[in-house]
Short mmCIF file of C-alpha atoms and ligand atoms in Angstrom, two decimals:
data_model
loop_
_atom_site.label_atom_id
_atom_site.label_comp_id
_atom_site.label_asym_id
_atom_site.label_seq_id
_atom_site.Cartn_x
_atom_site.Cartn_y
_atom_site.Cartn_z
CA UNK G 935 -6.40 -5.15 -34.10
CA UNK G 936 -5.22 -1.55 -33.08
CA UNK G 937 -7.36 0.41 -30.97
CA UNK G 938 -8.88 3.66 -32.60
CA UNK G 939 -9.87 5.33 -29.65
CA UNK G 940 -8.10 6.25 -26.11
CA UNK G 941 -9.80 3.94 -23.36
CA UNK G 942 -9.99 7.13 -21.09
CA UNK G 943 -11.35 10.27 -22.97
CA UNK G 944 -12.45 8.38 -25.98
CA UNK G 945 -10.82 10.55 -28.71
CA UNK G 946 -9.25 9.14 -31.32
CA UNK G 947 -5.46 7.77 -31.07
CA UNK G 948 -3.79 9.96 -33.60
CA UNK G 949 -0.18 9.58 -32.05
CA UNK G 950 0.71 6.41 -30.42
CA UNK G 951 2.22 6.78 -26.86
CA UNK G 952 4.04 4.28 -24.90
CA UNK G 953 2.47 3.21 -21.73
CA UNK G 954 4.27 1.13 -19.23
CA UNK G 955 1.87 -1.69 -17.85
CA UNK G 956 4.14 -2.04 -14.80
CA UNK G 957 5.44 1.65 -14.23
CA UNK G 958 8.61 2.27 -15.61
CA UNK G 959 9.78 3.57 -12.18
CA UNK G 960 9.49 0.20 -11.01
CA UNK G 961 11.56 -1.39 -13.56
CA UNK G 962 8.64 -2.57 -15.33
CA UNK G 963 9.67 -3.30 -19.01
CA UNK G 964 6.29 -4.08 -20.55
CA UNK G 965 4.90 -1.58 -22.78
CA UNK G 966 2.05 -1.08 -24.78
CA UNK G 967 1.17 1.31 -27.50
CA UNK G 968 -2.56 0.29 -27.57
CA UNK G 969 -4.15 1.70 -24.48
CA UNK G 970 -4.51 5.50 -24.72
CA UNK G 971 -3.63 8.95 -26.07
CA UNK G 972 -0.47 10.90 -25.10
CA UNK G 973 -2.49 13.41 -22.95
CA UNK G 974 -4.39 10.64 -21.01
CA UNK G 975 -0.73 8.88 -20.88
CA UNK G 976 0.51 12.26 -19.07
CA UNK G 977 -2.30 12.26 -16.86
CA UNK G 978 -2.18 9.00 -15.81
CA UNK G 979 1.79 9.15 -15.03
CA UNK G 980 1.58 12.51 -13.27
CA UNK G 981 -1.72 11.82 -10.85
CA UNK G 982 -1.76 7.82 -10.93
CA UNK G 983 1.79 6.51 -11.34
CA UNK G 984 3.88 9.13 -9.35
CA UNK G 985 2.30 8.73 -6.08
CA UNK G 986 1.98 4.81 -6.39
CA UNK G 987 5.74 4.60 -7.29
CA UNK G 988 6.86 6.70 -4.40
CA UNK G 989 5.35 4.03 -2.01
CA UNK G 990 8.25 1.91 -3.31
CA UNK G 991 11.10 4.33 -2.96
CA UNK G 992 12.74 2.16 -0.36
CA UNK G 993 13.26 -0.61 -2.70
CA UNK G 994 13.83 1.73 -5.68
CA UNK G 995 16.85 3.46 -4.01
CA UNK G 996 18.30 0.23 -2.66
CA UNK G 997 18.79 -1.95 -5.71
CA UNK G 998 22.06 -2.22 -7.24
CA UNK G 999 22.08 -1.97 -11.05
CA UNK G 1000 18.41 -1.20 -10.99
CA UNK G 1001 16.95 -1.63 -14.48
CA UNK G 1002 14.87 1.63 -14.81
CA UNK G 1003 15.63 3.36 -18.09
CA UNK G 1004 15.23 7.08 -16.80
CA UNK G 1005 16.74 8.77 -13.54
CA UNK G 1006 19.14 6.44 -12.61
CA UNK G 1007 21.25 8.93 -10.95
CA UNK G 1008 18.43 10.04 -8.43
CA UNK G 1009 18.08 8.31 -5.09
CA UNK G 1010 14.60 8.82 -3.77
CA UNK G 1011 14.24 9.59 -0.12
CA UNK G 1012 12.20 7.21 2.21
CA UNK G 1013 11.57 6.46 5.74
CA UNK G 1014 12.36 3.47 8.06
CA UNK G 1015 13.21 2.38 11.23
CA UNK G 1016 16.62 2.38 12.77
CA UNK G 1017 18.00 0.51 15.96
CA UNK G 1018 20.27 2.56 18.50
CA UNK G 1019 21.18 1.04 21.88
CA UNK G 1020 18.05 -1.46 22.09
CA UNK G 1021 15.21 1.22 20.79
CA UNK G 1022 13.74 1.71 17.59
CA UNK G 1023 13.51 5.47 16.38
CA UNK G 1024 12.06 6.42 13.00
CA UNK G 1025 14.46 8.09 10.41
CA UNK G 1026 14.77 9.35 6.89
CA UNK G 1027 16.88 7.33 4.76
CA UNK G 1028 18.31 7.75 1.42
CA UNK G 1029 20.28 5.28 -0.69
CA UNK G 1030 20.80 3.09 2.37
CA UNK G 1031 22.17 5.76 4.34
CA UNK G 1032 20.29 7.46 7.62
CA UNK G 1033 20.12 11.21 6.63
CA UNK G 1034 17.97 12.46 9.29
CA UNK G 1035 16.69 11.00 12.61
CA UNK G 1036 14.96 14.04 14.33
CA UNK G 1037 13.37 11.86 17.30
CA UNK G 1038 16.67 10.54 18.46
CA UNK G 1039 18.71 13.85 17.60
CA UNK G 1040 16.00 15.76 19.94
CA UNK G 1041 16.36 13.09 22.70
CA UNK G 1042 20.27 13.23 22.76
CA UNK G 1043 20.62 16.72 21.72
CA UNK G 1044 23.02 16.03 18.93
CA UNK G 1045 23.32 15.10 15.17
CA UNK G 1046 22.00 11.41 15.46
CA UNK G 1047 23.10 10.50 12.16
CA UNK G 1048 26.81 10.32 13.22
CA UNK G 1049 25.67 7.69 15.49
CA UNK G 1050 26.14 3.96 14.69
CA UNK G 1051 22.42 3.48 13.77
CA UNK G 1052 21.32 -0.01 12.24
CA UNK G 1053 18.49 0.12 9.81
CA UNK G 1054 15.92 -2.50 10.74
CA UNK G 1055 12.64 -1.99 8.46
CA UNK G 1056 11.35 0.45 5.61
CA UNK G 1057 8.00 1.94 5.67
CA UNK G 1058 5.52 0.95 3.03
CA UNK G 1059 2.21 2.65 3.27
CA UNK G 1060 -0.42 0.41 1.41
CA UNK G 1061 -3.60 1.93 3.02
CA UNK G 1062 -4.04 4.86 0.90
CA UNK G 1063 -6.10 5.31 -2.32
CA UNK G 1064 -2.78 6.03 -4.32
CA UNK G 1065 -1.90 2.12 -3.71
CA UNK G 1066 -5.30 0.86 -4.85
CA UNK G 1067 -5.24 2.71 -7.96
CA UNK G 1068 -1.93 1.98 -8.90
CA UNK G 1069 -2.09 -1.74 -8.31
CA UNK G 1070 -5.55 -2.03 -10.12
CA UNK G 1071 -4.15 0.26 -13.12
CA UNK G 1072 -1.54 -2.43 -13.75
CA UNK G 1073 -4.20 -5.10 -13.70
CA UNK G 1074 -6.32 -2.96 -16.13
CA UNK G 1075 -3.65 -2.27 -18.48
CA UNK G 1076 -2.33 -5.89 -18.88
CA UNK G 1077 -5.94 -6.90 -19.70
CA UNK G 1078 -6.50 -4.56 -22.15
CA UNK G 1079 -3.09 -5.16 -23.76
CA UNK G 1080 -3.88 -8.78 -23.70
CA UNK G 1081 -7.00 -7.77 -26.03
CA UNK G 1082 -9.88 -7.94 -23.28
CA UNK G 1083 -12.97 -6.34 -24.57
CA UNK G 1084 -13.03 -2.73 -23.13
CA UNK G 1085 -16.72 -2.89 -22.54
CA UNK G 1086 -15.94 -5.98 -19.77
CA UNK G 1087 -13.53 -3.46 -18.04
CA UNK G 1088 -15.42 -0.48 -18.12
CA UNK G 1089 -17.80 -0.72 -15.14
CA UNK G 1090 -14.92 -0.46 -13.04
CA UNK G 1091 -13.36 2.70 -14.74
CA UNK G 1092 -14.47 6.10 -13.45
CA UNK G 1093 -13.35 9.03 -15.84
CA UNK G 1094 -14.51 12.24 -14.99
CA UNK G 1095 -14.43 15.22 -17.40
CA UNK G 1096 -14.97 19.02 -17.47
CA UNK G 1097 -15.33 19.77 -21.38
CA UNK G 1098 -12.63 18.28 -23.16
CA UNK G 1099 -10.15 17.94 -20.26
CA UNK G 1100 -9.87 14.95 -17.84
CA UNK G 1101 -10.53 15.89 -14.48
CA UNK G 1102 -9.95 12.58 -12.76
CA UNK G 1103 -9.59 8.94 -13.36
CA UNK G 1104 -10.11 6.15 -10.99
CA UNK G 1105 -9.89 2.32 -11.23
CA UNK G 1106 -12.50 0.96 -8.81
CA UNK G 1107 -11.77 -2.86 -9.11
CA UNK G 1108 -11.91 -4.78 -5.87
CA UNK G 1109 -8.42 -5.65 -4.79
CA UNK G 1110 -7.95 -8.48 -2.51
CA UNK G 1111 -4.22 -9.39 -0.65
CA UNK G 1112 -2.92 -12.72 -1.58
CA UNK G 1113 -2.36 -15.15 1.15
CA UNK G 1114 -0.57 -18.70 0.76
CA UNK G 1115 -3.21 -21.17 1.56
CA UNK G 1116 -1.51 -24.33 1.26
CA UNK G 1117 1.98 -25.67 2.55
CA UNK G 1118 3.51 -25.97 -0.83
CA UNK G 1119 3.15 -21.91 -1.41
CA UNK G 1120 3.90 -21.44 2.04
CA UNK G 1121 7.50 -22.90 1.29
CA UNK G 1122 7.78 -21.23 -2.01
CA UNK G 1123 7.06 -17.94 -0.60
CA UNK G 1124 8.58 -18.15 2.66
CA UNK G 1125 11.43 -20.73 2.81
CA UNK G 1126 13.08 -20.56 -0.66
CA UNK G 1127 15.90 -17.88 -1.37
CA UNK G 1128 14.56 -14.57 -2.07
CA UNK G 1129 14.79 -12.75 -5.52
CA UNK G 1130 13.13 -9.54 -6.87
CA UNK G 1131 10.51 -10.17 -9.66
CA UNK G 1132 7.45 -8.81 -11.06
CA UNK G 1133 4.87 -11.20 -12.13
CA UNK G 1134 1.03 -11.01 -13.70
CA UNK G 1135 -1.47 -13.64 -14.08
CA UNK G 1136 -4.44 -12.67 -16.31
CA UNK G 1137 -7.27 -15.41 -15.75
CA UNK G 1138 -10.99 -16.18 -16.14
CA UNK G 1139 -12.79 -18.38 -13.69
CA UNK G 1140 -16.43 -18.68 -12.61
CA UNK G 1141 -17.46 -15.70 -14.79
CA UNK G 1142 -14.92 -13.69 -13.32
CA UNK G 1143 -11.67 -12.14 -14.53
CA UNK G 1144 -8.99 -11.89 -12.06
CA UNK G 1145 -5.58 -10.36 -12.21
CA UNK G 1146 -2.82 -11.55 -10.13
CA UNK G 1147 -0.29 -8.85 -9.51
CA UNK G 1148 3.09 -9.57 -7.83
CA UNK G 1149 5.45 -6.35 -7.28
CA UNK G 1150 9.01 -7.28 -6.10
CA UNK G 1151 7.78 -10.56 -5.08
CA UNK G 1152 6.23 -9.10 -1.96
CA UNK G 1153 3.18 -6.99 -2.90
CA UNK G 1154 0.56 -9.61 -4.08
CA UNK G 1155 -2.73 -9.18 -4.67
CA UNK G 1156 -5.63 -10.33 -7.03
CA UNK G 1157 -7.56 -7.60 -8.99
CA UNK G 1158 -11.05 -8.48 -9.66
CA UNK G 1159 -11.72 -6.75 -13.04
CA UNK G 1160 -15.05 -8.25 -13.77
CA UNK G 1161 -17.69 -10.74 -12.40
CA UNK G 1162 -19.56 -10.79 -15.66
CA UNK G 1163 -17.50 -12.62 -18.08
CA UNK G 1164 -18.34 -14.85 -20.62
CA UNK G 1165 -16.87 -18.58 -19.65
CA UNK G 1166 -16.86 -19.65 -23.33
CA UNK G 1167 -13.61 -17.56 -24.05
CA UNK G 1168 -10.97 -19.11 -21.79
CA UNK G 1169 -8.67 -16.31 -20.84
CA UNK G 1170 -5.39 -17.01 -19.43
CA UNK G 1171 -2.00 -15.19 -19.97
CA UNK G 1172 1.09 -14.50 -17.66
CA UNK G 1173 4.14 -12.14 -17.71
CA UNK G 1174 7.40 -12.24 -15.37
CA UNK G 1175 10.46 -10.47 -15.44
CA UNK G 1176 13.31 -10.10 -12.85
CA UNK G 1177 14.43 -6.59 -11.69
CA UNK G 1178 18.07 -6.57 -11.66
CA UNK G 1179 20.09 -6.64 -15.03
CA UNK G 1180 21.35 -10.20 -15.59
CA UNK G 1181 25.20 -10.59 -14.67
CA UNK G 1182 26.70 -10.71 -18.09
CA UNK G 1183 30.12 -11.48 -16.91
CA UNK G 1184 31.89 -14.05 -18.65
CA UNK G 1185 33.94 -16.77 -16.66
CA UNK G 1186 36.77 -18.48 -18.21
CA UNK G 1187 35.77 -21.87 -19.21
CA UNK G 1188 37.77 -24.59 -18.11
CA UNK G 1189 37.55 -27.40 -20.55
CA UNK G 1190 39.91 -30.28 -20.09
CA UNK G 1191 37.41 -33.39 -20.46
CA UNK G 1192 34.64 -34.00 -22.96
CA UNK G 1193 32.30 -33.94 -19.90
CA UNK G 1194 33.32 -30.36 -19.10
CA UNK G 1195 31.51 -29.38 -22.54
CA UNK G 1196 28.25 -31.46 -21.51
CA UNK G 1197 28.32 -29.60 -17.91
CA UNK G 1198 28.72 -26.08 -19.55
CA UNK G 1199 26.08 -27.02 -22.16
CA UNK G 1200 23.49 -27.89 -19.60
CA UNK G 1201 24.55 -24.78 -17.34
CA UNK G 1202 24.07 -22.25 -20.45
CA UNK G 1203 21.33 -24.19 -22.47
CA UNK G 1204 23.45 -24.47 -25.55
CA UNK G 1205 24.37 -27.12 -28.06
CA UNK G 1206 27.71 -29.30 -27.05
CA UNK G 1207 30.18 -29.36 -29.91
CA UNK G 1208 33.90 -30.56 -29.74
CA UNK G 1209 35.46 -27.31 -30.98
CA UNK G 1210 36.25 -25.66 -27.87
CA UNK G 1211 36.60 -22.17 -29.58
CA UNK G 1212 32.85 -22.51 -31.36
CA UNK G 1213 31.74 -23.89 -28.01
CA UNK G 1214 33.28 -20.86 -26.10
CA UNK G 1215 31.51 -18.76 -28.74
CA UNK G 1216 28.17 -20.30 -28.19
CA UNK G 1217 28.35 -19.95 -24.52
CA UNK G 1218 29.43 -16.27 -24.12
CA UNK G 1219 26.58 -15.78 -26.87
CA UNK G 1220 24.08 -17.36 -24.53
CA UNK G 1221 25.24 -15.06 -21.55
CA UNK G 1222 24.93 -12.02 -23.95
CA UNK G 1223 21.42 -12.99 -24.57
CA UNK G 1224 20.20 -13.51 -20.96
CA UNK G 1225 17.37 -11.28 -20.67
CA UNK G 1226 15.32 -9.91 -17.89
CA UNK G 1227 12.10 -11.09 -19.29
CA UNK G 1228 11.45 -14.29 -18.53
CA UNK G 1229 8.48 -16.62 -17.17
CA UNK G 1230 6.74 -17.76 -14.05
CA UNK G 1231 7.87 -21.09 -14.68
CA UNK G 1232 11.63 -20.06 -14.68
CA UNK G 1233 11.28 -18.26 -11.67
CA UNK G 1234 9.29 -20.88 -9.69
CA UNK G 1235 10.55 -24.13 -10.74
CA UNK G 1236 14.07 -23.77 -10.02
CA UNK G 1237 12.73 -23.10 -6.26
CA UNK G 1238 11.35 -26.52 -6.12
CA UNK G 1239 15.11 -27.77 -5.51
CA UNK G 1240 15.35 -25.73 -2.27
CA UNK G 1241 12.21 -26.88 -0.69
CA UNK G 1242 13.17 -28.90 2.27
CA UNK G 1243 10.95 -32.00 2.75
CA UNK G 1244 12.70 -33.01 6.16
CA UNK G 1245 10.48 -30.98 8.05
CA UNK G 1246 7.52 -33.19 7.06
CA UNK G 1247 9.76 -36.40 7.79
CA UNK G 1248 11.41 -35.29 10.93
CA UNK G 1249 8.81 -33.33 13.20
CA UNK G 1250 5.88 -35.19 13.87
CA UNK G 1251 3.54 -33.46 11.62
CA UNK G 1252 -0.61 -33.29 11.28
CA UNK G 1253 -1.20 -35.56 8.36
CA UNK G 1254 -3.72 -33.16 6.68
CA UNK G 1255 -0.54 -30.53 6.06
CA UNK G 1256 1.25 -33.86 4.43
CA UNK G 1257 -1.46 -34.72 2.32
CA UNK G 1258 -2.24 -31.27 1.62
CA UNK G 1259 1.37 -30.73 0.63
CA UNK G 1260 1.23 -33.69 -1.91
CA UNK G 1261 -1.97 -32.59 -3.55
CA UNK G 1262 -0.63 -28.94 -4.01
CA UNK G 1263 2.47 -30.27 -5.71
CA UNK G 1264 0.41 -32.47 -7.90
CA UNK G 1265 -1.69 -29.59 -8.69
CA UNK G 1266 1.20 -27.23 -9.26
CA UNK G 1267 4.01 -29.05 -10.97
CA UNK G 1268 4.19 -32.08 -13.72
CA UNK G 1269 6.46 -35.05 -13.41
CA UNK G 1270 9.44 -32.86 -14.63
CA UNK G 1271 8.94 -30.29 -12.00
CA UNK G 1272 7.68 -27.84 -14.46
CA UNK G 1273 4.85 -25.44 -13.52
CA UNK G 1274 1.32 -26.20 -14.59
CA UNK G 1275 1.02 -22.69 -15.22
CA UNK G 1276 -2.81 -22.59 -15.56
CA UNK G 1277 -3.19 -23.96 -12.16
CA UNK G 1278 -0.58 -21.78 -10.16
CA UNK G 1279 -2.09 -18.87 -7.95
CA UNK G 1280 -5.31 -19.60 -9.88
CA UNK G 1281 -6.49 -22.87 -7.85
CA UNK G 1282 -5.61 -24.24 -4.46
CA UNK G 1283 -6.59 -27.52 -2.96
CA UNK G 1284 -9.67 -27.37 -0.26
CA UNK G 1285 -8.86 -30.17 2.19
CA UNK G 1286 -11.87 -30.28 3.65
CA UNK G 1287 -13.76 -30.60 0.44
CA UNK G 1288 -11.42 -32.61 -1.05
CA UNK G 1289 -11.16 -30.63 -4.24
CA UNK G 1290 -9.60 -27.93 -6.30
CA UNK G 1291 -11.04 -24.34 -5.23
CA UNK G 1292 -10.68 -20.76 -6.87
CA UNK G 1293 -7.78 -19.40 -5.20
CA UNK G 1294 -9.04 -15.73 -5.13
CA UNK G 1295 -12.49 -16.91 -3.94
CA UNK G 1296 -10.83 -19.01 -1.32
CA UNK G 1297 -8.86 -15.89 -0.02
CA UNK G 1298 -11.84 -13.68 -0.03
CA UNK G 1299 -13.71 -16.28 2.10
CA UNK G 1300 -11.01 -16.62 4.62
CA UNK G 1301 -10.79 -12.96 4.91
CA UNK G 1302 -14.39 -12.75 5.98
CA UNK G 1303 -13.40 -15.42 8.70
CA UNK G 1304 -9.95 -14.94 10.05
CA UNK G 1305 -7.72 -12.05 9.16
CA UNK G 1306 -5.02 -12.76 11.72
CA UNK G 1307 -3.85 -15.87 9.25
CA UNK G 1308 -3.74 -13.42 6.37
CA UNK G 1309 -1.98 -10.72 8.40
CA UNK G 1310 0.83 -13.13 9.63
CA UNK G 1311 1.59 -14.13 6.00
CA UNK G 1312 1.85 -10.33 4.99
CA UNK G 1313 4.06 -9.75 7.74
CA UNK G 1314 6.21 -12.49 7.11
CA UNK G 1315 6.75 -11.48 3.31
CA UNK G 1316 7.32 -7.71 4.66
CA UNK G 1317 10.00 -9.20 7.20
CA UNK G 1318 11.76 -11.09 4.23
CA UNK G 1319 11.68 -7.70 1.96
CA UNK G 1320 13.24 -5.75 4.98
CA UNK G 1321 15.86 -8.36 5.69
CA UNK G 1322 16.82 -8.23 2.21
CA UNK G 1323 16.85 -4.56 2.00
CA UNK G 1324 18.75 -3.83 5.27
CA UNK G 1325 21.43 -6.77 4.31
CA UNK G 1326 22.28 -5.19 1.07
CA UNK G 1327 25.16 -2.90 1.30
CA UNK G 1328 25.85 -0.42 -1.72
ZN1 LIG W 1936 -7.30 9.99 -23.94
#
């Protein structure tokens, strides 16, 4: 069904405009033409998206081959901390280079950018309303595009108008930082190779409509879109995409034995055949077809291979943790190591209750009790991101 009226101003949509569910400036590829009118789209991009995407400048300016569709040449400036002779200083950074360090320049009375400064971390300002609004907008857009009735989402949307003109749009949905609450999630998030991706999971649970949003595999939040949904209609959908253009370089295929064909066939997911020329064509075709759009399963499932079980076997561990790890494996993965998508990030195992519980509600419960654990998790995720950003040289 095509929406007749704009969700913001209510006017009839006479001209379709493309709205990026995850902002285009963040590499978001998912577009919808079924949300709003071009005027409101402009308002959103100017007043909601622009201040929100600015927060991610350290990542945008550092990623090679970033998949944005516009502004590929401009590298946005950002700020961070640099190390010089054992001390940290605030610095202005552009494209991975220090372009200003006023604090140190003043101290040493010289141009500090000429000194060997090592970038240690980048600043991300998440405690502002721009961040809240931007995250909530992503969840709202995804829900609308997935066909959630606008009336369900309406209570959290605050639109102010003066006459015919929109003067303010606010997405007042509760947002809750995600925190890994079982040893399997901790392993997946903190101890497997870091890759950049965006994902979203929209799900209904106990009369609540949640959207889990993960940007750059670091900014992970639950957005509560409604606490009054009808349980009868099961809601579940998910989206995932990688952030860098897939590598399409075509390797020279070394085919000497029939076995080589089987190995390449599995590696590239193509049908094997004995004709080497035809087989090569199939492999190269598969490389051309590689897409940034993928699934949460394709991202998470390969990570199990790199989880080390040694730490459970060699270190004298608390039996509770081992049990919880096993229960979480059973909850998330099937016997072929494929993700049970309905359970992943929507539920977790509560060891005291010996039962499966709602993930966001459990996070919320712990948030009121022990913020230290949650803060440590967030800090660990940011350390990984900063390590990635500071390592990678253009
Ligand atoms: Zn409108």
